[in-house]
Amino acid sequence: VNIFVDEGRSFITRSKEKYDLIQATLIDTWAATSAGAFTLSENNLYTIEAFEQYINHLSDDGILSVSRWVFETPQETIRLVAIGLEAMDKLGIKNPSRHLIIVKETLDVSSSRDAQNGVANFMLKKSEFTREEFNKIKDISERNGFEILYSPFINIENKYNELIYSDDR
């Protein structure tokens, strides 16, 4: 295992390697935004172009794993889904719905912005997830009290499923 601690987008841009896992867990902060700084700026870690770079740097079975807050009204995690779908489309990846799994750890945290109710782990796999991989994720999720928000192997009625299967994203 090799761990690299660096600014994600610039590291990937410089890298010539392929990775089995690219993990980004709650890597930015609201501190500057809540103070009024950078309120109109875009974080370049979460753009279609960034996701294209991440996907292109994955090994054939590699996974991009991004953890973001889950709100009662979907915001951050659903944005990851939209960006991931668009990046896969641009890269010509077929059946993008089969390349995603989203799992949520339930928390009960209130904020003035919106009620946070967990941290989601958004997983985008360069190849399609297999039933065996899903079963393993499902088993781990059940043992730890996590909730599956999206999987290509089960139909869950929610905004994630609606977006992923929409004819007009």
GROMACS .gro file of N, CA, C and O in nm, residues 4-16 19 22-24 27 42-57 64 79 83 87:
model
  152
    4PHE      N    1  -0.050   0.856  -0.049
    4PHE     CA    2  -0.001   0.987  -0.090
    4PHE      C    3  -0.091   1.092  -0.028
    4PHE      O    4  -0.212   1.086  -0.042
    5VAL      N    5  -0.031   1.187   0.037
    5VAL     CA    6  -0.106   1.299   0.094
    5VAL      C    7  -0.064   1.422   0.015
    5VAL      O    8   0.053   1.464   0.019
    6ASP      N    9  -0.157   1.476  -0.059
    6ASP     CA   10  -0.127   1.587  -0.149
    6ASP      C   11  -0.259   1.651  -0.187
    6ASP      O   12  -0.366   1.598  -0.156
    7GLU      N   13  -0.256   1.762  -0.255
    7GLU     CA   14  -0.378   1.821  -0.311
    7GLU      C   15  -0.420   1.731  -0.426
    7GLU      O   16  -0.344   1.709  -0.520
    8GLY      N   17  -0.540   1.676  -0.417
    8GLY     CA   18  -0.585   1.568  -0.504
    8GLY      C   19  -0.576   1.594  -0.653
    8GLY      O   20  -0.520   1.512  -0.728
    9ARG      N   21  -0.630   1.703  -0.698
    9ARG     CA   22  -0.636   1.727  -0.842
    9ARG      C   23  -0.498   1.749  -0.901
    9ARG      O   24  -0.465   1.696  -1.006
   10SER      N   25  -0.413   1.826  -0.835
   10SER     CA   26  -0.280   1.851  -0.890
   10SER      C   27  -0.195   1.724  -0.885
   10SER      O   28  -0.114   1.698  -0.974
   11PHE      N   29  -0.214   1.641  -0.781
   11PHE     CA   30  -0.140   1.515  -0.772
   11PHE      C   31  -0.175   1.426  -0.891
   11PHE      O   32  -0.088   1.371  -0.958
   12ILE      N   33  -0.304   1.410  -0.916
   12ILE     CA   34  -0.349   1.324  -1.026
   12ILE      C   35  -0.300   1.379  -1.160
   12ILE      O   36  -0.259   1.304  -1.247
   13THR      N   37  -0.304   1.509  -1.176
   13THR     CA   38  -0.259   1.570  -1.302
   13THR      C   39  -0.112   1.538  -1.328
   13THR      O   40  -0.074   1.511  -1.442
   14ARG      N   41  -0.031   1.537  -1.224
   14ARG     CA   42   0.113   1.509  -1.239
   14ARG      C   43   0.143   1.360  -1.252
   14ARG      O   44   0.247   1.322  -1.305
   15SER      N   45   0.055   1.276  -1.204
   15SER     CA   46   0.082   1.133  -1.195
   15SER      C   47   0.072   1.063  -1.330
   15SER      O   48  -0.014   1.096  -1.412
   16LYS      N   49   0.158   0.966  -1.348
   16LYS     CA   50   0.153   0.879  -1.467
   16LYS      C   51   0.104   0.739  -1.429
   16LYS      O   52   0.096   0.651  -1.513
   19TYR      N   53  -0.417   0.356  -1.034
   19TYR     CA   54  -0.441   0.327  -0.893
   19TYR      C   55  -0.561   0.233  -0.877
   19TYR      O   56  -0.659   0.244  -0.950
   22ILE      N   57  -0.868   0.546  -0.539
   22ILE     CA   58  -0.850   0.688  -0.515
   22ILE      C   59  -0.957   0.725  -0.414
   22ILE      O   60  -1.076   0.714  -0.441
   23GLN      N   61  -0.913   0.765  -0.294
   23GLN     CA   62  -1.004   0.792  -0.183
   23GLN      C   63  -0.998   0.939  -0.145
   23GLN      O   64  -0.890   0.993  -0.124
   24ALA      N   65  -1.114   1.002  -0.136
   24ALA     CA   66  -1.124   1.141  -0.092
   24ALA      C   67  -1.237   1.147   0.012
   24ALA      O   68  -1.354   1.133  -0.021
   27ILE      N   69  -1.272   1.606   0.227
   27ILE     CA   70  -1.142   1.669   0.217
   27ILE      C   71  -1.143   1.820   0.210
   27ILE      O   72  -1.038   1.880   0.203
   42GLU      N   73  -1.556   2.771  -0.703
   42GLU     CA   74  -1.581   2.629  -0.731
   42GLU      C   75  -1.464   2.548  -0.680
   42GLU      O   76  -1.349   2.585  -0.700
   43ASN      N   77  -1.491   2.439  -0.614
   43ASN     CA   78  -1.384   2.350  -0.571
   43ASN      C   79  -1.349   2.262  -0.690
   43ASN      O   80  -1.433   2.186  -0.738
   44ASN      N   81  -1.225   2.270  -0.737
   44ASN     CA   82  -1.190   2.198  -0.859
   44ASN      C   83  -1.171   2.049  -0.839
   44ASN      O   84  -1.139   1.978  -0.933
   45LEU      N   85  -1.194   1.998  -0.719
   45LEU     CA   86  -1.189   1.853  -0.696
   45LEU      C   87  -1.317   1.786  -0.744
   45LEU      O   88  -1.319   1.666  -0.770
   46TYR      N   89  -1.425   1.863  -0.752
   46TYR     CA   90  -1.556   1.808  -0.785
   46TYR      C   91  -1.609   1.868  -0.915
   46TYR      O   92  -1.711   1.936  -0.917
   47THR      N   93  -1.537   1.844  -1.022
   47THR     CA   94  -1.581   1.888  -1.154
   47THR      C   95  -1.582   1.767  -1.247
   47THR      O   96  -1.520   1.664  -1.217
   48ILE      N   97  -1.649   1.780  -1.358
   48ILE     CA   98  -1.653   1.671  -1.457
   48ILE      C   99  -1.512   1.640  -1.504
   48ILE      O  100  -1.472   1.524  -1.513
   49GLU      N  101  -1.433   1.743  -1.530
   49GLU     CA  102  -1.297   1.723  -1.578
   49GLU      C  103  -1.211   1.652  -1.473
   49GLU      O  104  -1.131   1.564  -1.508
   50ALA      N  105  -1.228   1.687  -1.347
   50ALA     CA  106  -1.154   1.620  -1.240
   50ALA      C  107  -1.192   1.472  -1.235
   50ALA      O  108  -1.104   1.385  -1.225
   51PHE      N  109  -1.320   1.443  -1.243
   51PHE     CA  110  -1.364   1.303  -1.238
   51PHE      C  111  -1.313   1.225  -1.358
   51PHE      O  112  -1.280   1.108  -1.346
   52GLU      N  113  -1.306   1.289  -1.474
   52GLU     CA  114  -1.247   1.222  -1.590
   52GLU      C  115  -1.102   1.186  -1.562
   52GLU      O  116  -1.057   1.076  -1.594
   53GLN      N  117  -1.028   1.278  -1.499
   53GLN     CA  118  -0.888   1.249  -1.465
   53GLN      C  119  -0.880   1.135  -1.364
   53GLN      O  120  -0.797   1.045  -1.379
   54TYR      N  121  -0.964   1.138  -1.261
   54TYR     CA  122  -0.962   1.031  -1.161
   54TYR      C  123  -0.989   0.896  -1.227
   54TYR      O  124  -0.918   0.798  -1.204
   55ILE      N  125  -1.093   0.890  -1.308
   55ILE     CA  126  -1.129   0.764  -1.374
   55ILE      C  127  -1.016   0.716  -1.464
   55ILE      O  128  -0.982   0.598  -1.466
   56ASN      N  129  -0.955   0.807  -1.539
   56ASN     CA  130  -0.845   0.771  -1.627
   56ASN      C  131  -0.722   0.721  -1.552
   56ASN      O  132  -0.637   0.653  -1.610
   57HIS      N  133  -0.712   0.755  -1.423
   57HIS     CA  134  -0.598   0.710  -1.342
   57HIS      C  135  -0.630   0.586  -1.260
   57HIS      O  136  -0.550   0.544  -1.177
   64LEU      N  137  -1.296   0.483  -0.750
   64LEU     CA  138  -1.293   0.619  -0.697
   64LEU      C  139  -1.393   0.621  -0.582
   64LEU      O  140  -1.511   0.591  -0.601
   79ARG      N  141  -2.476   1.552  -0.612
   79ARG     CA  142  -2.391   1.622  -0.707
   79ARG      C  143  -2.278   1.531  -0.754
   79ARG      O  144  -2.242   1.531  -0.872
   83ILE      N  145  -2.202   1.442  -1.146
   83ILE     CA  146  -2.069   1.462  -1.204
   83ILE      C  147  -2.013   1.329  -1.254
   83ILE      O  148  -1.958   1.322  -1.364
   87ALA      N  149  -1.912   1.244  -1.638
   87ALA     CA  150  -1.774   1.206  -1.670
   87ALA      C  151  -1.770   1.070  -1.740
   87ALA      O  152  -1.698   1.053  -1.839
   0.00000   0.00000   0.00000
